[in-house]
Amino acid sequence: MIPTHYYLILSAVLFGLGVIAFIFRRNIITIFMSIELMLNAVNLAFVAFSQAWNRLDGQVFVLFVIVVAAAEAAVGLGIIILIQRNRQSLNVERVDLLKL
Amino acid sequence: MNAPLIVFFVLAVVAILGAISLILQRHPIHSALSLIVVMVALAGLYLLMGAEFVAAVQIIVYGGAIMVLFVFVIMLLNAGSEERTNISKMAGWAGLPLAIALMGFLAAAVARSTDRVQAAAQTGAPAPTKALATLLFQDFVYPFELTSFLILVAILGAIVLAQRDQKESHL
């Protein structure tokens, strides 16, 4: 049996890579995908804890996270289409109306 | 080294390489394909942990529906390679060290927290999908119904956002 902390460390590494992608990428679609990556990392931790405690609650939470991710993707991609329509660019640096 | 451990390391390496590829690719469609690789590897890890239903949902909903939505939008907007603009100074200097520090703190925290978890762990019988269904539709039935409402609101929001206005619209 694989120790639980292997899964948790993998989850932390994937989450960190998602944070790095979030900080360094300029394309708003890629930034959105890095959020999905972070959600996936959290799901992995949920399932690992669910297995470690031998309880199923963690897996139910994973299903809820997936539902929220789907809803978020639908709304977020709608917003991306609006940004492209109004700014003719997907670069987040060009969405700077609130910047001083 | 036993077989599950080898499978774990193969899938973990595939997932991490996919995530790194997501960061390094300049074209969003390549990033999307990398993310699909990560998701399939994670589905394999769920199978390894005995969470069959979650693995299936991961493939069908994440790898299927959500990523098709992403690829669809990338192609709809005809998104090309990312243009290189000057990254903000703060993100450039402090971003990578802080992100790696965050990764280290998270890994250390969760790895230390598992001592108690390991003590409480049973022999790890695989979770049957039937028990998951019972839990989902009895104990968690109220949140479950709420998520259907959330999906409805999200669909309406996406339609309202993406429809073309007759009048001139502002963001």
Coordinates of C-alpha atoms in Angstrom, one line a residue:
Chain A
M1 CA 0.0 0.0 0.0
I2 CA 1.3 3.4 -0.9
P3 CA 1.8 5.8 2.0
T4 CA -0.7 8.7 2.1
H5 CA 1.9 11.3 2.3
Y6 CA 3.2 10.4 -1.2
Y7 CA -0.1 11.5 -2.6
L8 CA -0.2 14.6 -0.5
I9 CA 3.3 15.7 -1.5
L10 CA 2.3 15.1 -5.2
S11 CA -0.8 17.2 -4.6
A12 CA 1.3 20.0 -3.0
V13 CA 3.7 19.9 -6.0
L14 CA 0.9 20.1 -8.5
F15 CA -0.7 22.9 -6.6
G16 CA 2.5 24.8 -6.6
L17 CA 3.0 24.3 -10.3
G18 CA -0.5 25.7 -10.8
V19 CA 0.4 28.7 -8.8
I20 CA 3.6 29.2 -10.9
A21 CA 1.5 29.0 -14.1
F22 CA -1.0 31.4 -12.6
I23 CA 1.7 34.0 -11.9
F24 CA 3.9 33.7 -15.0
R25 CA 1.5 33.1 -17.9
R26 CA -0.1 36.1 -19.6
N27 CA -2.8 34.4 -21.7
I28 CA -6.1 34.5 -19.8
I29 CA -7.1 31.0 -21.1
T30 CA -3.9 29.5 -19.7
I31 CA -4.4 31.2 -16.4
F32 CA -7.8 29.7 -16.3
M33 CA -6.3 26.3 -17.0
S34 CA -3.9 26.7 -14.1
I35 CA -6.8 27.3 -11.8
E36 CA -8.2 23.9 -13.0
L37 CA -4.8 22.4 -12.3
M38 CA -4.9 23.7 -8.7
L39 CA -8.5 22.3 -8.3
N40 CA -7.2 18.9 -9.5
A41 CA -4.4 19.0 -7.0
V42 CA -6.9 19.6 -4.2
N43 CA -9.1 16.8 -5.4
L44 CA -6.1 14.4 -5.2
A45 CA -5.5 15.5 -1.6
F46 CA -9.3 14.9 -0.9
V47 CA -9.2 11.4 -2.3
A48 CA -5.9 10.6 -0.5
F49 CA -7.4 11.6 2.9
S50 CA -10.6 9.8 2.1
Q51 CA -8.6 6.6 1.5
A52 CA -6.4 7.2 4.6
W53 CA -9.4 7.6 6.9
N54 CA -11.3 4.9 5.2
R55 CA -14.3 7.2 4.9
L56 CA -16.1 8.2 1.7
D57 CA -16.8 11.9 2.6
G58 CA -13.7 13.0 0.7
Q59 CA -14.9 11.5 -2.5
V60 CA -18.2 13.2 -2.2
F61 CA -16.4 16.5 -1.8
V62 CA -14.4 15.7 -4.9
L63 CA -17.7 15.4 -6.8
F64 CA -18.8 18.8 -5.5
V65 CA -15.5 20.3 -6.5
I66 CA -15.8 19.0 -10.0
V67 CA -19.4 20.4 -10.2
V68 CA -18.1 23.8 -9.1
A69 CA -15.2 23.6 -11.5
A70 CA -17.6 22.9 -14.4
A71 CA -19.8 25.9 -13.4
E72 CA -16.7 28.1 -13.0
A73 CA -15.4 27.0 -16.5
A74 CA -18.8 27.9 -18.1
V75 CA -19.0 31.3 -16.6
G76 CA -15.2 32.0 -16.9
L77 CA -15.1 31.1 -20.5
G78 CA -18.1 33.4 -21.1
I79 CA -16.1 36.2 -19.5
I80 CA -13.1 35.4 -21.7
I81 CA -15.2 35.6 -24.8
L82 CA -16.4 39.1 -23.6
I83 CA -12.8 40.2 -22.9
Q84 CA -11.7 39.1 -26.4
R85 CA -14.7 40.9 -27.9
N86 CA -14.1 44.2 -26.1
R87 CA -10.2 44.3 -26.0
Q88 CA -9.3 42.2 -29.1
S89 CA -6.7 40.5 -27.0
L90 CA -6.4 37.6 -24.6
N91 CA -3.4 39.1 -22.8
V92 CA -4.2 39.9 -19.2
E93 CA -1.7 42.8 -19.3
R94 CA -4.1 44.6 -21.7
V95 CA -7.0 44.4 -19.2
D96 CA -5.8 47.3 -17.2
L97 CA -8.7 49.8 -16.8
L98 CA -8.4 49.7 -13.0
K99 CA -4.6 50.2 -13.1
L100 CA -3.1 53.5 -12.0
Chain B
M1 CA 9.5 -2.3 -4.9
N2 CA 6.0 -3.5 -5.3
A3 CA 3.8 -3.0 -8.3
P4 CA 1.4 -0.3 -7.0
L5 CA 4.4 1.8 -5.9
I6 CA 5.9 1.6 -9.4
V7 CA 2.5 2.5 -11.0
F8 CA 2.2 5.4 -8.5
F9 CA 5.6 6.8 -9.5
V10 CA 5.0 6.5 -13.2
L11 CA 1.7 8.3 -12.9
A12 CA 3.1 10.9 -10.6
V13 CA 6.0 11.7 -13.0
V14 CA 3.5 11.9 -15.9
A15 CA 1.3 14.3 -13.9
I16 CA 4.3 16.5 -12.9
L17 CA 5.7 16.6 -16.4
G18 CA 2.3 17.5 -17.8
A19 CA 2.0 20.3 -15.3
I20 CA 5.5 21.6 -16.2
S21 CA 4.6 21.4 -19.9
L22 CA 1.4 23.4 -19.2
I23 CA 3.7 26.2 -17.8
L24 CA 6.3 26.0 -20.6
Q25 CA 4.1 25.8 -23.7
R26 CA 3.5 29.1 -25.4
H27 CA 0.4 28.1 -27.3
P28 CA -2.8 27.7 -25.3
I29 CA -3.9 24.6 -27.2
H30 CA -0.7 22.8 -26.2
S31 CA -1.3 23.9 -22.6
A32 CA -4.8 22.4 -22.8
L33 CA -3.4 19.1 -24.1
S34 CA -0.9 19.0 -21.3
L35 CA -3.6 19.6 -18.8
I36 CA -5.6 16.6 -20.2
V37 CA -2.4 14.5 -19.7
V38 CA -2.4 15.6 -16.0
M39 CA -6.0 14.8 -15.6
V40 CA -5.7 11.3 -17.1
A41 CA -2.7 10.6 -14.8
L42 CA -4.7 11.8 -11.8
A43 CA -7.6 9.5 -12.9
G44 CA -5.1 6.6 -12.9
L45 CA -4.1 7.6 -9.3
Y46 CA -7.7 7.6 -8.2
L47 CA -8.1 4.1 -9.6
L48 CA -5.0 3.1 -7.7
M49 CA -6.6 4.4 -4.5
G50 CA -9.8 2.4 -5.2
A51 CA -11.9 5.4 -6.0
E52 CA -13.4 4.0 -9.3
F53 CA -16.3 6.3 -9.6
V54 CA -14.3 9.5 -9.0
A55 CA -11.8 8.2 -11.6
A56 CA -14.6 7.8 -14.2
V57 CA -16.1 11.2 -13.4
Q58 CA -12.6 12.7 -13.7
I59 CA -12.2 11.3 -17.2
I60 CA -15.8 12.0 -18.4
V61 CA -16.4 15.4 -16.8
Y62 CA -12.9 16.9 -16.5
G63 CA -11.1 15.3 -19.4
G64 CA -14.2 15.2 -21.5
A65 CA -16.6 18.1 -20.9
I66 CA -14.5 20.8 -19.3
M67 CA -11.5 20.4 -21.5
V68 CA -13.6 20.2 -24.7
L69 CA -15.1 23.5 -23.5
F70 CA -11.6 25.0 -23.2
V71 CA -10.4 23.7 -26.6
F72 CA -13.7 25.0 -28.1
V73 CA -13.2 28.5 -26.7
I74 CA -9.5 28.5 -27.8
M75 CA -10.5 27.6 -31.3
L76 CA -13.5 29.9 -31.3
L77 CA -11.3 32.9 -30.3
N78 CA -8.5 31.7 -32.6
A79 CA -6.1 32.2 -29.8
G80 CA -2.5 32.3 -31.1
S81 CA 0.8 32.0 -29.2
E82 CA 1.1 34.2 -26.2
E83 CA 2.6 37.5 -26.9
R84 CA 5.6 38.4 -24.7
T85 CA 4.9 41.5 -22.7
N86 CA 6.9 42.7 -19.7
I87 CA 5.8 40.8 -16.7
S88 CA 5.1 42.9 -13.7
K89 CA 8.2 43.5 -11.6
M90 CA 6.8 42.0 -8.4
A91 CA 5.7 38.8 -10.1
G92 CA 9.1 38.5 -11.9
W93 CA 11.2 38.9 -8.8
A94 CA 9.2 37.4 -6.0
G95 CA 6.9 35.1 -7.9
L96 CA 9.0 32.0 -8.4
P97 CA 10.7 32.0 -4.9
L98 CA 7.3 32.6 -3.2
A99 CA 5.6 29.9 -5.3
I100 CA 8.3 27.4 -4.5
A101 CA 8.2 28.3 -0.8
L102 CA 4.5 27.8 -0.9
M103 CA 5.0 24.4 -2.5
G104 CA 7.5 23.5 0.2
F105 CA 5.3 24.7 3.1
L106 CA 2.3 22.8 1.7
A107 CA 4.3 19.6 1.2
A108 CA 5.8 19.8 4.7
A109 CA 2.5 20.6 6.4
V110 CA 0.6 17.8 4.8
A111 CA 3.4 15.3 5.1
R112 CA 3.6 16.0 8.8
S113 CA -0.2 15.9 9.3
T114 CA -0.3 12.3 8.0
D115 CA 1.2 10.8 11.2
R116 CA -2.2 10.9 12.8
V117 CA -3.9 9.9 9.6
Q118 CA -1.7 6.9 9.3
A119 CA -2.5 5.9 12.8
A120 CA -6.2 6.1 12.1
A121 CA -6.0 4.3 8.8
Q122 CA -7.5 0.9 8.4
T123 CA -6.2 -1.7 6.0
G124 CA -7.7 0.4 3.2
A125 CA -10.5 -1.6 1.8
P126 CA -11.5 -0.1 -1.6
A127 CA -14.6 2.1 -1.5
P128 CA -17.5 0.6 -3.3
T129 CA -19.5 3.0 -5.5
K130 CA -22.7 1.9 -3.9
A131 CA -21.6 3.2 -0.6
L132 CA -20.6 6.5 -2.3
A133 CA -24.1 6.7 -3.8
T134 CA -25.7 6.1 -0.5
L135 CA -23.6 8.8 1.1
L136 CA -24.2 11.3 -1.7
F137 CA -28.0 10.8 -1.9
Q138 CA -28.7 10.6 1.8
D139 CA -26.2 12.5 4.0
F140 CA -25.3 15.0 1.3
V141 CA -28.6 15.3 -0.5
Y142 CA -29.1 18.9 0.4
P143 CA -25.7 20.1 -1.0
F144 CA -26.3 17.9 -3.9
E145 CA -29.5 19.6 -4.8
L146 CA -27.9 23.0 -4.3
T147 CA -25.2 22.1 -6.9
S148 CA -27.9 21.5 -9.5
F149 CA -29.1 24.9 -8.7
L150 CA -25.6 26.2 -9.1
I151 CA -25.2 24.6 -12.5
L152 CA -28.5 26.2 -13.6
V153 CA -27.3 29.6 -12.5
A154 CA -24.0 29.1 -14.2
I155 CA -25.6 28.1 -17.5
L156 CA -27.8 31.2 -17.4
G157 CA -24.8 33.4 -16.5
A158 CA -22.8 32.0 -19.4
I159 CA -25.6 32.6 -21.9
V160 CA -26.2 36.1 -20.6
L161 CA -22.4 36.9 -20.8
A162 CA -21.8 35.4 -24.2
Q163 CA -24.8 36.6 -26.1
R164 CA -24.3 39.3 -28.6
D165 CA -26.1 42.5 -27.5
Q166 CA -28.2 44.5 -30.0
K167 CA -27.1 47.6 -28.3
E168 CA -23.5 48.6 -27.9
S169 CA -22.3 46.8 -24.7
H170 CA -19.5 47.7 -22.3
L171 CA -17.5 45.2 -20.4

